[in-house]
PDB file of C-alpha atoms in Angstrom:
ATOM      1  CA  MET A   1      -0.025   0.025   0.068  1.00  0.00           C
ATOM      2  CA  LYS A   2       1.348   3.402  -1.047  1.00  0.00           C
ATOM      3  CA  ARG A   3       1.840   5.977   1.802  1.00  0.00           C
ATOM      4  CA  LYS A   4      -0.232   9.155   1.461  1.00  0.00           C
ATOM      5  CA  ASN A   5       1.618  12.413   1.549  1.00  0.00           C
ATOM      6  CA  ILE A   6       0.863  14.884   4.292  1.00  0.00           C
ATOM      7  CA  LEU A   7       2.062  17.889   2.284  1.00  0.00           C
ATOM      8  CA  PRO A   8       0.671  18.819  -1.189  1.00  0.00           C
ATOM      9  CA  LYS A   9       2.974  18.441  -4.136  1.00  0.00           C
ATOM     10  CA  PRO A  10       1.944  21.654  -6.128  1.00  0.00           C
ATOM     11  CA  PRO A  11       3.814  24.103  -3.856  1.00  0.00           C
ATOM     12  CA  PHE A  12       6.968  22.010  -4.334  1.00  0.00           C
ATOM     13  CA  GLU A  13       6.546  22.086  -8.015  1.00  0.00           C
ATOM     14  CA  ARG A  14       6.038  25.900  -7.953  1.00  0.00           C
ATOM     15  CA  LEU A  15       9.168  26.240  -5.822  1.00  0.00           C
ATOM     16  CA  LEU A  16      11.243  24.172  -8.273  1.00  0.00           C
ATOM     17  CA  LYS A  17       9.915  26.197 -11.199  1.00  0.00           C
ATOM     18  CA  LYS A  18      10.686  29.435  -9.483  1.00  0.00           C
ATOM     19  CA  LEU A  19      14.207  28.198  -8.943  1.00  0.00           C
ATOM     20  CA  GLY A  20      14.553  27.546 -12.687  1.00  0.00           C
ATOM     21  CA  ALA A  21      13.244  24.143 -13.476  1.00  0.00           C
ATOM     22  CA  GLU A  22      11.289  24.038 -16.723  1.00  0.00           C
ATOM     23  CA  ARG A  23       9.605  20.798 -15.953  1.00  0.00           C
ATOM     24  CA  VAL A  24       9.340  18.545 -12.928  1.00  0.00           C
ATOM     25  CA  SER A  25       8.549  14.829 -12.964  1.00  0.00           C
ATOM     26  CA  ASP A  26       6.077  13.326 -10.594  1.00  0.00           C
ATOM     27  CA  SER A  27       8.677  11.006  -9.166  1.00  0.00           C
ATOM     28  CA  ALA A  28      10.948  13.983  -8.388  1.00  0.00           C
ATOM     29  CA  LEU A  29       7.980  15.745  -6.724  1.00  0.00           C
ATOM     30  CA  GLU A  30       7.313  12.587  -4.718  1.00  0.00           C
ATOM     31  CA  ALA A  31      10.879  12.180  -3.595  1.00  0.00           C
ATOM     32  CA  LEU A  32      11.208  15.879  -2.515  1.00  0.00           C
ATOM     33  CA  THR A  33       7.850  15.829  -0.680  1.00  0.00           C
ATOM     34  CA  LEU A  34       8.728  12.617   1.150  1.00  0.00           C
ATOM     35  CA  HIS A  35      12.120  13.949   2.161  1.00  0.00           C
ATOM     36  CA  VAL A  36      10.653  17.190   3.463  1.00  0.00           C
ATOM     37  CA  GLU A  37       7.921  15.381   5.317  1.00  0.00           C
ATOM     38  CA  GLU A  38      10.509  12.995   6.997  1.00  0.00           C
ATOM     39  CA  LYS A  39      12.634  15.904   8.241  1.00  0.00           C
ATOM     40  CA  MET A  40       9.517  17.866   9.336  1.00  0.00           C
ATOM     41  CA  LEU A  41       8.239  14.900  11.333  1.00  0.00           C
ATOM     42  CA  GLU A  42      11.682  14.414  13.014  1.00  0.00           C
ATOM     43  CA  VAL A  43      11.794  18.109  13.999  1.00  0.00           C
ATOM     44  CA  ALA A  44       8.146  17.986  15.369  1.00  0.00           C
ATOM     45  CA  LYS A  45       8.811  14.761  17.391  1.00  0.00           C
ATOM     46  CA  GLN A  46      11.945  16.218  18.827  1.00  0.00           C
ATOM     47  CA  ALA A  47      10.181  19.514  19.663  1.00  0.00           C
ATOM     48  CA  VAL A  48       7.337  17.602  21.424  1.00  0.00           C
ATOM     49  CA  ALA A  49       9.856  15.627  23.426  1.00  0.00           C
ATOM     50  CA  LEU A  50      11.674  18.850  24.377  1.00  0.00           C
ATOM     51  CA  THR A  51       8.353  20.357  25.452  1.00  0.00           C
ATOM     52  CA  LYS A  52       7.420  17.324  27.653  1.00  0.00           C
ATOM     53  CA  HIS A  53      10.974  17.249  29.142  1.00  0.00           C
ATOM     54  CA  ALA A  54      10.560  20.830  30.229  1.00  0.00           C
ATOM     55  CA  GLY A  55       7.205  19.933  31.914  1.00  0.00           C
ATOM     56  CA  ARG A  56       5.105  22.050  29.567  1.00  0.00           C
ATOM     57  CA  LYS A  57       2.009  21.240  27.360  1.00  0.00           C
ATOM     58  CA  THR A  58       2.695  24.044  24.888  1.00  0.00           C
ATOM     59  CA  VAL A  59       5.280  23.746  22.159  1.00  0.00           C
ATOM     60  CA  LEU A  60       7.198  26.967  21.928  1.00  0.00           C
ATOM     61  CA  VAL A  61       9.290  28.425  19.139  1.00  0.00           C
ATOM     62  CA  GLU A  62      12.356  27.703  21.152  1.00  0.00           C
ATOM     63  CA  ASP A  63      11.503  23.968  21.079  1.00  0.00           C
ATOM     64  CA  ILE A  64      11.154  24.105  17.371  1.00  0.00           C
ATOM     65  CA  LEU A  65      14.430  25.971  16.890  1.00  0.00           C
ATOM     66  CA  LEU A  66      16.349  23.657  19.175  1.00  0.00           C
ATOM     67  CA  ALA A  67      14.866  20.560  17.616  1.00  0.00           C
ATOM     68  CA  LYS A  68      15.721  21.955  14.208  1.00  0.00           C
ATOM     69  CA  LYS A  69      19.263  22.372  15.319  1.00  0.00           C
ATOM     70  CA  ARG A  70      19.462  18.872  16.675  1.00  0.00           C
ATOM     71  CA  VAL A  71      17.894  17.161  13.618  1.00  0.00           C
ATOM     72  CA  LEU A  72      19.259  19.278  10.781  1.00  0.00           C
ATOM     73  CA  GLY A  73      22.568  20.440  12.305  1.00  0.00           C
TER      74      GLY A  73
END
């Protein structure tokens, strides 16, 4: 069974075209979308873990920024 994307593909196609691509294959869009989703989910999970560790229920911008640093370097 094929996994359903969380993010829509058209914004990624527009971005690639804005950056100079004349055409974008569906498989390229799928690969880019999946990659971005994977990284986004890693950052989100890390941010939630940081929030819980701090004894809070609300995810703050600081949690996102620290999680981004940990996941993406």
